[in-house]
């Protein structure tokens, strides 16, 4: 968990609007941070909205994927994560993948985009520690 130390120190003071591209995405981080119980506990990472639902995080240039990964990683209620699209910038994807692996509540994971070599390495650790449901 040492990787998250800087995030742990900063999370109380972070302005979610500074690390997201929209109020909608900031609200999703609030749900993850506060373990919101008024949603389906599923999260879709998309390049564009499908239904505009609260479970759709739309990746744009203003979204800090390290923080998104951190909030996913510390969430205790997120049950399913569906990664449909990530940006092509490897550094942003790596920052995201390095942090989601700390999650212990995800039971279903679907990745339908390129996460790069480092992303796959991180997934190995995630699969070793996660209690995923068989498909």
mmCIF file of N, CA and C in Angstrom:
data_model
loop_
_atom_site.group_PDB
_atom_site.id
_atom_site.type_symbol
_atom_site.label_atom_id
_atom_site.label_comp_id
_atom_site.label_asym_id
_atom_site.label_seq_id
_atom_site.Cartn_x
_atom_site.Cartn_y
_atom_site.Cartn_z
ATOM 1 N N UNK A 1 0.821 -1.198 0.000
ATOM 2 C CA UNK A 1 0.000 0.000 0.000
ATOM 3 C C UNK A 1 0.863 1.260 0.000
ATOM 4 N N UNK A 2 2.166 1.105 0.041
ATOM 5 C CA UNK A 2 3.056 2.261 0.052
ATOM 6 C C UNK A 2 2.840 3.147 -1.169
ATOM 7 N N UNK A 3 2.468 2.554 -2.287
ATOM 8 C CA UNK A 3 2.216 3.306 -3.522
ATOM 9 C C UNK A 3 1.124 4.347 -3.316
ATOM 10 N N UNK A 4 0.176 4.071 -2.450
ATOM 11 C CA UNK A 4 -0.945 4.973 -2.217
ATOM 12 C C UNK A 4 -0.672 6.002 -1.129
ATOM 13 N N UNK A 5 0.501 5.971 -0.501
ATOM 14 C CA UNK A 5 0.763 6.844 0.635
ATOM 15 C C UNK A 5 0.529 8.319 0.315
ATOM 16 N N UNK A 6 1.067 8.799 -0.800
ATOM 17 C CA UNK A 6 0.865 10.202 -1.149
ATOM 18 C C UNK A 6 -0.612 10.514 -1.335
ATOM 19 N N UNK A 7 -1.345 9.629 -1.969
ATOM 20 C CA UNK A 7 -2.774 9.828 -2.161
ATOM 21 C C UNK A 7 -3.487 9.827 -0.809
ATOM 22 N N UNK A 8 -3.120 8.888 0.074
ATOM 23 C CA UNK A 8 -3.742 8.832 1.394
ATOM 24 C C UNK A 8 -3.558 10.149 2.147
ATOM 25 N N UNK A 9 -2.376 10.752 2.016
ATOM 26 C CA UNK A 9 -2.091 12.010 2.702
ATOM 27 C C UNK A 9 -2.881 13.178 2.116
ATOM 28 N N UNK A 10 -3.185 13.125 0.830
ATOM 29 C CA UNK A 10 -3.828 14.245 0.140
ATOM 30 C C UNK A 10 -5.349 14.140 0.031
ATOM 31 N N UNK A 11 -5.905 12.959 0.215
ATOM 32 C CA UNK A 11 -7.315 12.739 -0.106
ATOM 33 C C UNK A 11 -8.272 13.647 0.678
ATOM 34 N N UNK A 12 -7.947 13.972 1.922
ATOM 35 C CA UNK A 12 -8.840 14.809 2.718
ATOM 36 C C UNK A 12 -8.932 16.237 2.193
ATOM 37 N N UNK A 13 -7.900 16.690 1.495
ATOM 38 C CA UNK A 13 -7.849 18.073 1.028
ATOM 39 C C UNK A 13 -8.121 18.225 -0.465
ATOM 40 N N UNK A 14 -8.325 17.123 -1.161
ATOM 41 C CA UNK A 14 -8.468 17.187 -2.616
ATOM 42 C C UNK A 14 -9.820 17.790 -3.013
ATOM 43 N N UNK A 15 -9.785 18.636 -4.015
ATOM 44 C CA UNK A 15 -11.003 19.183 -4.606
ATOM 45 C C UNK A 15 -11.323 18.316 -5.816
ATOM 46 N N UNK A 16 -12.386 17.554 -5.750
ATOM 47 C CA UNK A 16 -12.699 16.586 -6.805
ATOM 48 C C UNK A 16 -12.895 17.238 -8.170
ATOM 49 N N UNK A 17 -13.340 18.492 -8.187
ATOM 50 C CA UNK A 17 -13.507 19.184 -9.458
ATOM 51 C C UNK A 17 -12.159 19.473 -10.126
ATOM 52 N N UNK A 18 -11.076 19.495 -9.333
ATOM 53 C CA UNK A 18 -9.738 19.741 -9.885
ATOM 54 C C UNK A 18 -9.142 18.502 -10.546
ATOM 55 N N UNK A 19 -9.672 17.333 -10.242
ATOM 56 C CA UNK A 19 -9.093 16.096 -10.781
ATOM 57 C C UNK A 19 -10.044 15.352 -11.712
ATOM 58 N N UNK A 20 -11.171 15.980 -12.023
ATOM 59 C CA UNK A 20 -12.138 15.383 -12.951
ATOM 60 C C UNK A 20 -12.537 16.403 -14.009
ATOM 61 N N UNK A 21 -13.101 15.893 -15.087
ATOM 62 C CA UNK A 21 -13.490 16.758 -16.199
ATOM 63 C C UNK A 21 -14.932 17.235 -16.107
ATOM 64 N N UNK A 22 -15.691 16.719 -15.147
ATOM 65 C CA UNK A 22 -17.103 17.097 -15.066
ATOM 66 C C UNK A 22 -17.646 16.857 -13.662
ATOM 67 N N UNK A 23 -18.732 17.509 -13.348
ATOM 68 C CA UNK A 23 -19.416 17.300 -12.073
ATOM 69 C C UNK A 23 -19.905 15.855 -11.963
ATOM 70 N N UNK A 24 -20.338 15.300 -13.085
ATOM 71 C CA UNK A 24 -20.804 13.906 -13.118
ATOM 72 C C UNK A 24 -19.688 12.967 -12.645
ATOM 73 N N UNK A 25 -18.476 13.119 -13.203
ATOM 74 C CA UNK A 25 -17.358 12.261 -12.805
ATOM 75 C C UNK A 25 -16.954 12.518 -11.354
ATOM 76 N N UNK A 26 -17.013 13.769 -10.909
ATOM 77 C CA UNK A 26 -16.705 14.084 -9.509
ATOM 78 C C UNK A 26 -17.690 13.385 -8.582
ATOM 79 N N UNK A 27 -18.955 13.337 -8.972
ATOM 80 C CA UNK A 27 -19.965 12.654 -8.155
ATOM 81 C C UNK A 27 -19.679 11.156 -8.045
ATOM 82 N N UNK A 28 -19.168 10.560 -9.103
ATOM 83 C CA UNK A 28 -18.808 9.140 -9.049
ATOM 84 C C UNK A 28 -17.681 8.935 -8.036
ATOM 85 N N UNK A 29 -16.686 9.820 -8.030
ATOM 86 C CA UNK A 29 -15.612 9.704 -7.050
ATOM 87 C C UNK A 29 -16.155 9.844 -5.630
ATOM 88 N N UNK A 30 -17.134 10.723 -5.443
ATOM 89 C CA UNK A 30 -17.751 10.874 -4.122
ATOM 90 C C UNK A 30 -18.409 9.566 -3.695
ATOM 91 N N UNK A 31 -19.095 8.906 -4.622
ATOM 92 C CA UNK A 31 -19.721 7.624 -4.293
ATOM 93 C C UNK A 31 -18.671 6.602 -3.874
ATOM 94 N N UNK A 32 -17.571 6.550 -4.623
ATOM 95 C CA UNK A 32 -16.513 5.598 -4.297
ATOM 96 C C UNK A 32 -15.848 5.940 -2.966
ATOM 97 N N UNK A 33 -15.621 7.230 -2.719
ATOM 98 C CA UNK A 33 -14.956 7.674 -1.495
ATOM 99 C C UNK A 33 -15.837 7.470 -0.272
ATOM 100 N N UNK A 34 -17.102 7.763 -0.416
ATOM 101 C CA UNK A 34 -18.026 7.680 0.712
ATOM 102 C C UNK A 34 -18.769 6.359 0.766
ATOM 103 N N UNK A 35 -18.341 5.413 -0.068
ATOM 104 C CA UNK A 35 -19.006 4.115 -0.140
ATOM 105 C C UNK A 35 -20.517 4.276 -0.299
ATOM 106 N N UNK A 36 -20.899 5.122 -1.267
ATOM 107 C CA UNK A 36 -22.307 5.411 -1.529
ATOM 108 C C UNK A 36 -23.137 4.156 -1.685
ATOM 109 N N UNK A 37 -24.260 4.150 -1.015
ATOM 110 C CA UNK A 37 -25.132 2.982 -1.056
ATOM 111 C C UNK A 37 -26.330 3.174 -1.986
ATOM 112 N N UNK A 38 -26.426 4.341 -2.609
ATOM 113 C CA UNK A 38 -27.594 4.616 -3.442
ATOM 114 C C UNK A 38 -27.284 4.484 -4.916
ATOM 115 N N UNK A 39 -26.555 3.440 -5.255
ATOM 116 C CA UNK A 39 -26.246 3.140 -6.651
ATOM 117 C C UNK A 39 -26.056 1.639 -6.775
ATOM 118 N N UNK A 40 -25.876 1.163 -7.983
ATOM 119 C CA UNK A 40 -25.827 -0.279 -8.224
ATOM 120 C C UNK A 40 -24.476 -0.921 -7.931
ATOM 121 N N UNK A 41 -23.508 -0.167 -7.450
ATOM 122 C CA UNK A 41 -22.180 -0.651 -7.073
ATOM 123 C C UNK A 41 -21.417 -1.254 -8.256
ATOM 124 N N UNK A 42 -21.750 -0.766 -9.432
ATOM 125 C CA UNK A 42 -21.043 -1.122 -10.666
ATOM 126 C C UNK A 42 -20.503 0.163 -11.276
ATOM 127 N N UNK A 43 -19.352 0.059 -11.937
ATOM 128 C CA UNK A 43 -18.764 1.232 -12.559
ATOM 129 C C UNK A 43 -18.290 0.890 -13.958
ATOM 130 N N UNK A 44 -18.682 1.727 -14.910
ATOM 131 C CA UNK A 44 -18.265 1.602 -16.304
ATOM 132 C C UNK A 44 -17.306 2.742 -16.617
ATOM 133 N N UNK A 45 -16.128 2.418 -17.139
ATOM 134 C CA UNK A 45 -15.161 3.418 -17.576
ATOM 135 C C UNK A 45 -15.288 3.491 -19.091
ATOM 136 N N UNK A 46 -15.751 4.636 -19.595
ATOM 137 C CA UNK A 46 -16.111 4.768 -21.005
ATOM 138 C C UNK A 46 -15.440 5.975 -21.654
ATOM 139 N N UNK A 47 -15.425 5.983 -22.976
ATOM 140 C CA UNK A 47 -14.948 7.123 -23.736
ATOM 141 C C UNK A 47 -16.060 8.100 -24.051
ATOM 142 N N UNK A 48 -17.292 7.622 -24.005
ATOM 143 C CA UNK A 48 -18.464 8.478 -24.196
ATOM 144 C C UNK A 48 -19.633 7.829 -23.471
ATOM 145 N N UNK A 49 -20.600 8.655 -23.100
ATOM 146 C CA UNK A 49 -21.730 8.158 -22.336
ATOM 147 C C UNK A 49 -22.626 7.252 -23.147
ATOM 148 N N UNK A 50 -23.203 6.288 -22.472
ATOM 149 C CA UNK A 50 -24.180 5.411 -23.113
ATOM 150 C C UNK A 50 -25.576 5.847 -22.682
ATOM 151 N N UNK A 51 -25.817 5.803 -21.376
ATOM 152 C CA UNK A 51 -27.134 6.159 -20.850
ATOM 153 C C UNK A 51 -27.114 7.423 -19.998
ATOM 154 N N UNK A 52 -25.919 7.906 -19.658
ATOM 155 C CA UNK A 52 -25.822 9.048 -18.759
ATOM 156 C C UNK A 52 -26.071 8.685 -17.317
ATOM 157 N N UNK A 53 -25.973 7.407 -16.998
ATOM 158 C CA UNK A 53 -26.229 6.935 -15.642
ATOM 159 C C UNK A 53 -25.088 7.294 -14.702
ATOM 160 N N UNK A 54 -25.366 7.250 -13.405
ATOM 161 C CA UNK A 54 -24.374 7.568 -12.388
ATOM 162 C C UNK A 54 -23.228 6.571 -12.385
ATOM 163 N N UNK A 55 -23.399 5.412 -12.986
ATOM 164 C CA UNK A 55 -22.330 4.408 -12.992
ATOM 165 C C UNK A 55 -21.410 4.510 -14.209
ATOM 166 N N UNK A 56 -21.513 5.603 -14.990
ATOM 167 C CA UNK A 56 -20.706 5.777 -16.196
ATOM 168 C C UNK A 56 -19.688 6.899 -16.003
ATOM 169 N N UNK A 57 -18.437 6.532 -15.801
ATOM 170 C CA UNK A 57 -17.362 7.510 -15.711
ATOM 171 C C UNK A 57 -16.833 7.717 -17.120
ATOM 172 N N UNK A 58 -16.995 8.925 -17.655
ATOM 173 C CA UNK A 58 -16.592 9.238 -19.028
ATOM 174 C C UNK A 58 -15.200 9.857 -18.995
ATOM 175 N N UNK A 59 -14.218 9.158 -19.565
ATOM 176 C CA UNK A 59 -12.831 9.618 -19.570
ATOM 177 C C UNK A 59 -12.664 10.781 -20.541
ATOM 178 N N UNK A 60 -12.138 11.885 -20.015
ATOM 179 C CA UNK A 60 -11.810 13.053 -20.831
ATOM 180 C C UNK A 60 -10.426 13.547 -20.412
ATOM 181 N N UNK A 61 -9.923 14.545 -21.107
ATOM 182 C CA UNK A 61 -8.565 15.054 -20.851
ATOM 183 C C UNK A 61 -8.377 15.533 -19.411
ATOM 184 N N UNK A 62 -9.388 16.079 -18.778
ATOM 185 C CA UNK A 62 -9.251 16.630 -17.433
ATOM 186 C C UNK A 62 -9.341 15.623 -16.303
ATOM 187 N N UNK A 63 -9.473 14.348 -16.616
ATOM 188 C CA UNK A 63 -9.608 13.329 -15.582
ATOM 189 C C UNK A 63 -8.253 12.769 -15.186
ATOM 190 N N UNK A 64 -7.942 12.834 -13.905
ATOM 191 C CA UNK A 64 -6.703 12.277 -13.371
ATOM 192 C C UNK A 64 -6.955 10.797 -13.082
ATOM 193 N N UNK A 65 -6.408 9.935 -13.915
ATOM 194 C CA UNK A 65 -6.690 8.505 -13.782
ATOM 195 C C UNK A 65 -6.001 7.879 -12.573
ATOM 196 N N UNK A 66 -4.933 8.501 -12.089
ATOM 197 C CA UNK A 66 -4.326 8.024 -10.850
ATOM 198 C C UNK A 66 -5.305 8.141 -9.695
ATOM 199 N N UNK A 67 -5.989 9.280 -9.622
ATOM 200 C CA UNK A 67 -6.992 9.469 -8.574
ATOM 201 C C UNK A 67 -8.183 8.545 -8.775
ATOM 202 N N UNK A 68 -8.635 8.387 -10.001
ATOM 203 C CA UNK A 68 -9.748 7.461 -10.248
ATOM 204 C C UNK A 68 -9.364 6.064 -9.763
ATOM 205 N N UNK A 69 -8.166 5.612 -10.135
ATOM 206 C CA UNK A 69 -7.698 4.307 -9.684
ATOM 207 C C UNK A 69 -7.611 4.220 -8.166
ATOM 208 N N UNK A 70 -7.176 5.312 -7.534
ATOM 209 C CA UNK A 70 -7.090 5.335 -6.069
ATOM 210 C C UNK A 70 -8.466 5.136 -5.444
ATOM 211 N N UNK A 71 -9.460 5.895 -5.907
ATOM 212 C CA UNK A 71 -10.801 5.782 -5.331
ATOM 213 C C UNK A 71 -11.399 4.394 -5.570
ATOM 214 N N UNK A 72 -11.148 3.821 -6.735
ATOM 215 C CA UNK A 72 -11.593 2.449 -6.991
ATOM 216 C C UNK A 72 -10.863 1.501 -6.037
ATOM 217 N N UNK A 73 -9.564 1.718 -5.872
ATOM 218 C CA UNK A 73 -8.759 0.845 -5.027
ATOM 219 C C UNK A 73 -9.173 0.828 -3.565
ATOM 220 N N UNK A 74 -9.645 1.952 -3.039
ATOM 221 C CA UNK A 74 -10.028 2.006 -1.624
ATOM 222 C C UNK A 74 -11.518 1.733 -1.402
ATOM 223 N N UNK A 75 -12.291 1.675 -2.465
ATOM 224 C CA UNK A 75 -13.724 1.440 -2.313
ATOM 225 C C UNK A 75 -13.973 0.069 -1.690
ATOM 226 N N UNK A 76 -14.884 0.037 -0.744
ATOM 227 C CA UNK A 76 -15.241 -1.228 -0.096
ATOM 228 C C UNK A 76 -16.576 -1.770 -0.572
ATOM 229 N N UNK A 77 -17.253 -1.042 -1.469
ATOM 230 C CA UNK A 77 -18.566 -1.495 -1.928
ATOM 231 C C UNK A 77 -18.647 -1.761 -3.428
ATOM 232 N N UNK A 78 -17.646 -1.343 -4.179
ATOM 233 C CA UNK A 78 -17.682 -1.544 -5.629
ATOM 234 C C UNK A 78 -17.629 -3.035 -5.932
ATOM 235 N N UNK A 79 -18.657 -3.541 -6.600
ATOM 236 C CA UNK A 79 -18.755 -4.980 -6.872
ATOM 237 C C UNK A 79 -18.329 -5.341 -8.289
ATOM 238 N N UNK A 80 -18.489 -4.425 -9.231
ATOM 239 C CA UNK A 80 -18.173 -4.745 -10.625
ATOM 240 C C UNK A 80 -17.525 -3.545 -11.302
ATOM 241 N N UNK A 81 -16.486 -3.815 -12.078
ATOM 242 C CA UNK A 81 -15.772 -2.779 -12.820
ATOM 243 C C UNK A 81 -15.670 -3.209 -14.271
ATOM 244 N N UNK A 82 -16.189 -2.351 -15.154
ATOM 245 C CA UNK A 82 -16.182 -2.625 -16.592
ATOM 246 C C UNK A 82 -15.379 -1.525 -17.276
ATOM 247 N N UNK A 83 -14.209 -1.874 -17.766
ATOM 248 C CA UNK A 83 -13.330 -0.892 -18.403
ATOM 249 C C UNK A 83 -13.474 -1.055 -19.910
ATOM 250 N N UNK A 84 -14.209 -0.145 -20.517
ATOM 251 C CA UNK A 84 -14.495 -0.210 -21.944
ATOM 252 C C UNK A 84 -13.504 0.591 -22.775
ATOM 253 N N UNK A 85 -12.977 1.675 -22.192
ATOM 254 C CA UNK A 85 -12.052 2.520 -22.936
ATOM 255 C C UNK A 85 -11.165 3.278 -21.968
ATOM 256 N N UNK A 86 -9.883 3.358 -22.320
ATOM 257 C CA UNK A 86 -8.917 4.170 -21.594
ATOM 258 C C UNK A 86 -8.153 4.985 -22.624
ATOM 259 N N UNK A 87 -7.550 6.077 -22.215
ATOM 260 C CA UNK A 87 -6.793 6.886 -23.175
ATOM 261 C C UNK A 87 -5.559 6.129 -23.667
ATOM 262 N N UNK A 88 -4.981 6.612 -24.746
ATOM 263 C CA UNK A 88 -3.815 5.960 -25.322
ATOM 264 C C UNK A 88 -2.528 6.284 -24.574
ATOM 265 N N UNK A 89 -2.522 7.339 -23.760
ATOM 266 C CA UNK A 89 -1.320 7.713 -23.025
ATOM 267 C C UNK A 89 -1.022 6.664 -21.961
ATOM 268 N N UNK A 90 0.103 5.957 -22.155
ATOM 269 C CA UNK A 90 0.476 4.868 -21.265
ATOM 270 C C UNK A 90 0.645 5.279 -19.816
ATOM 271 N N UNK A 91 1.188 6.471 -19.569
ATOM 272 C CA UNK A 91 1.401 6.917 -18.197
ATOM 273 C C UNK A 91 0.087 7.045 -17.436
ATOM 274 N N UNK A 92 -0.936 7.558 -18.087
ATOM 275 C CA UNK A 92 -2.243 7.702 -17.431
ATOM 276 C C UNK A 92 -2.840 6.338 -17.119
ATOM 277 N N UNK A 93 -2.714 5.411 -18.065
ATOM 278 C CA UNK A 93 -3.249 4.060 -17.871
ATOM 279 C C UNK A 93 -2.478 3.355 -16.757
ATOM 280 N N UNK A 94 -1.154 3.484 -16.748
ATOM 281 C CA UNK A 94 -0.345 2.846 -15.704
ATOM 282 C C UNK A 94 -0.712 3.378 -14.320
ATOM 283 N N UNK A 95 -0.896 4.691 -14.199
ATOM 284 C CA UNK A 95 -1.272 5.284 -12.914
ATOM 285 C C UNK A 95 -2.603 4.710 -12.430
ATOM 286 N N UNK A 96 -3.532 4.532 -13.328
ATOM 287 C CA UNK A 96 -4.845 3.961 -13.016
ATOM 288 C C UNK A 96 -4.704 2.508 -12.560
ATOM 289 N N UNK A 97 -4.004 1.706 -13.358
ATOM 290 C CA UNK A 97 -3.892 0.276 -13.077
ATOM 291 C C UNK A 97 -3.124 0.002 -11.781
ATOM 292 N N UNK A 98 -2.105 0.808 -11.482
ATOM 293 C CA UNK A 98 -1.324 0.601 -10.252
ATOM 294 C C UNK A 98 -2.164 0.792 -8.997
ATOM 295 N N UNK A 99 -3.254 1.497 -9.112
ATOM 296 C CA UNK A 99 -4.047 1.788 -7.913
ATOM 297 C C UNK A 99 -5.302 0.939 -7.790
ATOM 298 N N UNK A 100 -5.900 0.530 -8.890
ATOM 299 C CA UNK A 100 -7.120 -0.280 -8.757
ATOM 300 C C UNK A 100 -6.817 -1.646 -8.150
ATOM 301 N N UNK A 101 -5.563 -2.094 -8.253
ATOM 302 C CA UNK A 101 -5.229 -3.438 -7.776
ATOM 303 C C UNK A 101 -5.377 -3.592 -6.268
ATOM 304 N N UNK A 102 -5.538 -2.490 -5.546
ATOM 305 C CA UNK A 102 -5.689 -2.564 -4.096
ATOM 306 C C UNK A 102 -7.130 -2.869 -3.679
ATOM 307 N N UNK A 103 -8.047 -2.871 -4.621
ATOM 308 C CA UNK A 103 -9.449 -3.108 -4.285
ATOM 309 C C UNK A 103 -9.671 -4.544 -3.836
ATOM 310 N N UNK A 104 -10.494 -4.704 -2.794
ATOM 311 C CA UNK A 104 -10.827 -6.029 -2.267
ATOM 312 C C UNK A 104 -12.311 -6.360 -2.412
ATOM 313 N N UNK A 105 -13.095 -5.438 -2.963
ATOM 314 C CA UNK A 105 -14.539 -5.680 -3.039
ATOM 315 C C UNK A 105 -15.024 -6.074 -4.435
ATOM 316 N N UNK A 106 -14.223 -5.843 -5.464
ATOM 317 C CA UNK A 106 -14.651 -6.153 -6.832
ATOM 318 C C UNK A 106 -14.767 -7.660 -7.011
ATOM 319 N N UNK A 107 -15.925 -8.088 -7.491
ATOM 320 C CA UNK A 107 -16.175 -9.507 -7.750
ATOM 321 C C UNK A 107 -16.232 -9.811 -9.241
ATOM 322 N N UNK A 108 -16.425 -8.768 -10.036
ATOM 323 C CA UNK A 108 -16.515 -8.945 -11.484
ATOM 324 C C UNK A 108 -15.695 -7.850 -12.162
ATOM 325 N N UNK A 109 -14.818 -8.255 -13.080
ATOM 326 C CA UNK A 109 -13.955 -7.323 -13.783
ATOM 327 C C UNK A 109 -13.975 -7.663 -15.264
ATOM 328 N N UNK A 110 -14.225 -6.646 -16.085
ATOM 329 C CA UNK A 110 -14.207 -6.811 -17.536
ATOM 330 C C UNK A 110 -13.361 -5.692 -18.124
ATOM 331 N N UNK A 111 -12.376 -6.059 -18.943
ATOM 332 C CA UNK A 111 -11.517 -5.070 -19.588
ATOM 333 C C UNK A 111 -11.586 -5.305 -21.086
ATOM 334 N N UNK A 112 -12.081 -4.299 -21.803
ATOM 335 C CA UNK A 112 -12.257 -4.415 -23.245
ATOM 336 C C UNK A 112 -11.472 -3.338 -23.980
ATOM 337 N N UNK A 113 -10.258 -3.060 -23.483
ATOM 338 C CA UNK A 113 -9.406 -2.038 -24.070
ATOM 339 C C UNK A 113 -7.959 -2.406 -23.782
ATOM 340 N N UNK A 114 -7.040 -1.762 -24.477
ATOM 341 C CA UNK A 114 -5.621 -2.028 -24.281
ATOM 342 C C UNK A 114 -5.152 -1.374 -22.984
ATOM 343 N N UNK A 115 -4.563 -2.160 -22.101
ATOM 344 C CA UNK A 115 -4.044 -1.620 -20.847
ATOM 345 C C UNK A 115 -2.524 -1.662 -20.805
ATOM 346 N N UNK A 116 -1.888 -2.073 -21.876
ATOM 347 C CA UNK A 116 -0.427 -2.075 -21.965
ATOM 348 C C UNK A 116 0.214 -3.174 -21.135
ATOM 349 N N UNK A 117 1.508 -3.344 -21.331
ATOM 350 C CA UNK A 117 2.254 -4.389 -20.623
ATOM 351 C C UNK A 117 2.239 -4.191 -19.119
ATOM 352 N N UNK A 118 2.456 -2.954 -18.675
ATOM 353 C CA UNK A 118 2.468 -2.679 -17.232
ATOM 354 C C UNK A 118 1.095 -2.935 -16.631
ATOM 355 N N UNK A 119 0.055 -2.617 -17.369
ATOM 356 C CA UNK A 119 -1.299 -2.873 -16.896
ATOM 357 C C UNK A 119 -1.545 -4.359 -16.673
ATOM 358 N N UNK A 120 -1.058 -5.176 -17.596
ATOM 359 C CA UNK A 120 -1.218 -6.618 -17.440
ATOM 360 C C UNK A 120 -0.399 -7.146 -16.263
ATOM 361 N N UNK A 121 0.773 -6.587 -16.045
ATOM 362 C CA UNK A 121 1.574 -6.971 -14.884
ATOM 363 C C UNK A 121 0.816 -6.664 -13.594
ATOM 364 N N UNK A 122 0.234 -5.472 -13.526
ATOM 365 C CA UNK A 122 -0.547 -5.088 -12.354
ATOM 366 C C UNK A 122 -1.750 -5.993 -12.171
ATOM 367 N N UNK A 123 -2.363 -6.393 -13.259
ATOM 368 C CA UNK A 123 -3.522 -7.280 -13.165
ATOM 369 C C UNK A 123 -3.155 -8.610 -12.540
ATOM 370 N N UNK A 124 -1.943 -9.083 -12.810
ATOM 371 C CA UNK A 124 -1.509 -10.333 -12.197
ATOM 372 C C UNK A 124 -1.594 -10.252 -10.687
ATOM 373 N N UNK A 125 -1.122 -9.148 -10.121
ATOM 374 C CA UNK A 125 -1.202 -8.939 -8.678
ATOM 375 C C UNK A 125 -2.666 -8.873 -8.231
ATOM 376 N N UNK A 126 -3.479 -8.163 -9.007
ATOM 377 C CA UNK A 126 -4.899 -8.024 -8.656
ATOM 378 C C UNK A 126 -5.572 -9.387 -8.601
ATOM 379 N N UNK A 127 -5.335 -10.221 -9.597
ATOM 380 C CA UNK A 127 -5.966 -11.549 -9.638
ATOM 381 C C UNK A 127 -5.472 -12.446 -8.511
ATOM 382 N N UNK A 128 -4.258 -12.256 -8.059
ATOM 383 C CA UNK A 128 -3.743 -13.043 -6.938
ATOM 384 C C UNK A 128 -4.456 -12.692 -5.641
ATOM 385 N N UNK A 129 -4.850 -11.432 -5.485
ATOM 386 C CA UNK A 129 -5.421 -10.984 -4.219
ATOM 387 C C UNK A 129 -6.939 -10.820 -4.238
ATOM 388 N N UNK A 130 -7.542 -10.711 -5.408
ATOM 389 C CA UNK A 130 -8.984 -10.460 -5.511
ATOM 390 C C UNK A 130 -9.775 -11.751 -5.356
ATOM 391 N N UNK A 131 -10.986 -11.593 -4.951
ATOM 392 C CA UNK A 131 -11.904 -12.716 -4.820
ATOM 393 C C UNK A 131 -12.956 -12.627 -5.927
ATOM 394 N N UNK A 132 -12.509 -12.700 -7.171
ATOM 395 C CA UNK A 132 -13.412 -12.554 -8.310
ATOM 396 C C UNK A 132 -14.313 -13.770 -8.459
ATOM 397 N N UNK A 133 -15.518 -13.507 -8.934
ATOM 398 C CA UNK A 133 -16.448 -14.591 -9.218
ATOM 399 C C UNK A 133 -16.071 -15.232 -10.547
ATOM 400 N N UNK A 134 -16.189 -16.554 -10.646
ATOM 401 C CA UNK A 134 -15.890 -17.191 -11.938
ATOM 402 C C UNK A 134 -16.912 -16.791 -12.984
ATOM 403 N N UNK A 135 -16.467 -16.706 -14.247
ATOM 404 C CA UNK A 135 -17.386 -16.342 -15.327
ATOM 405 C C UNK A 135 -17.901 -17.568 -16.028
#
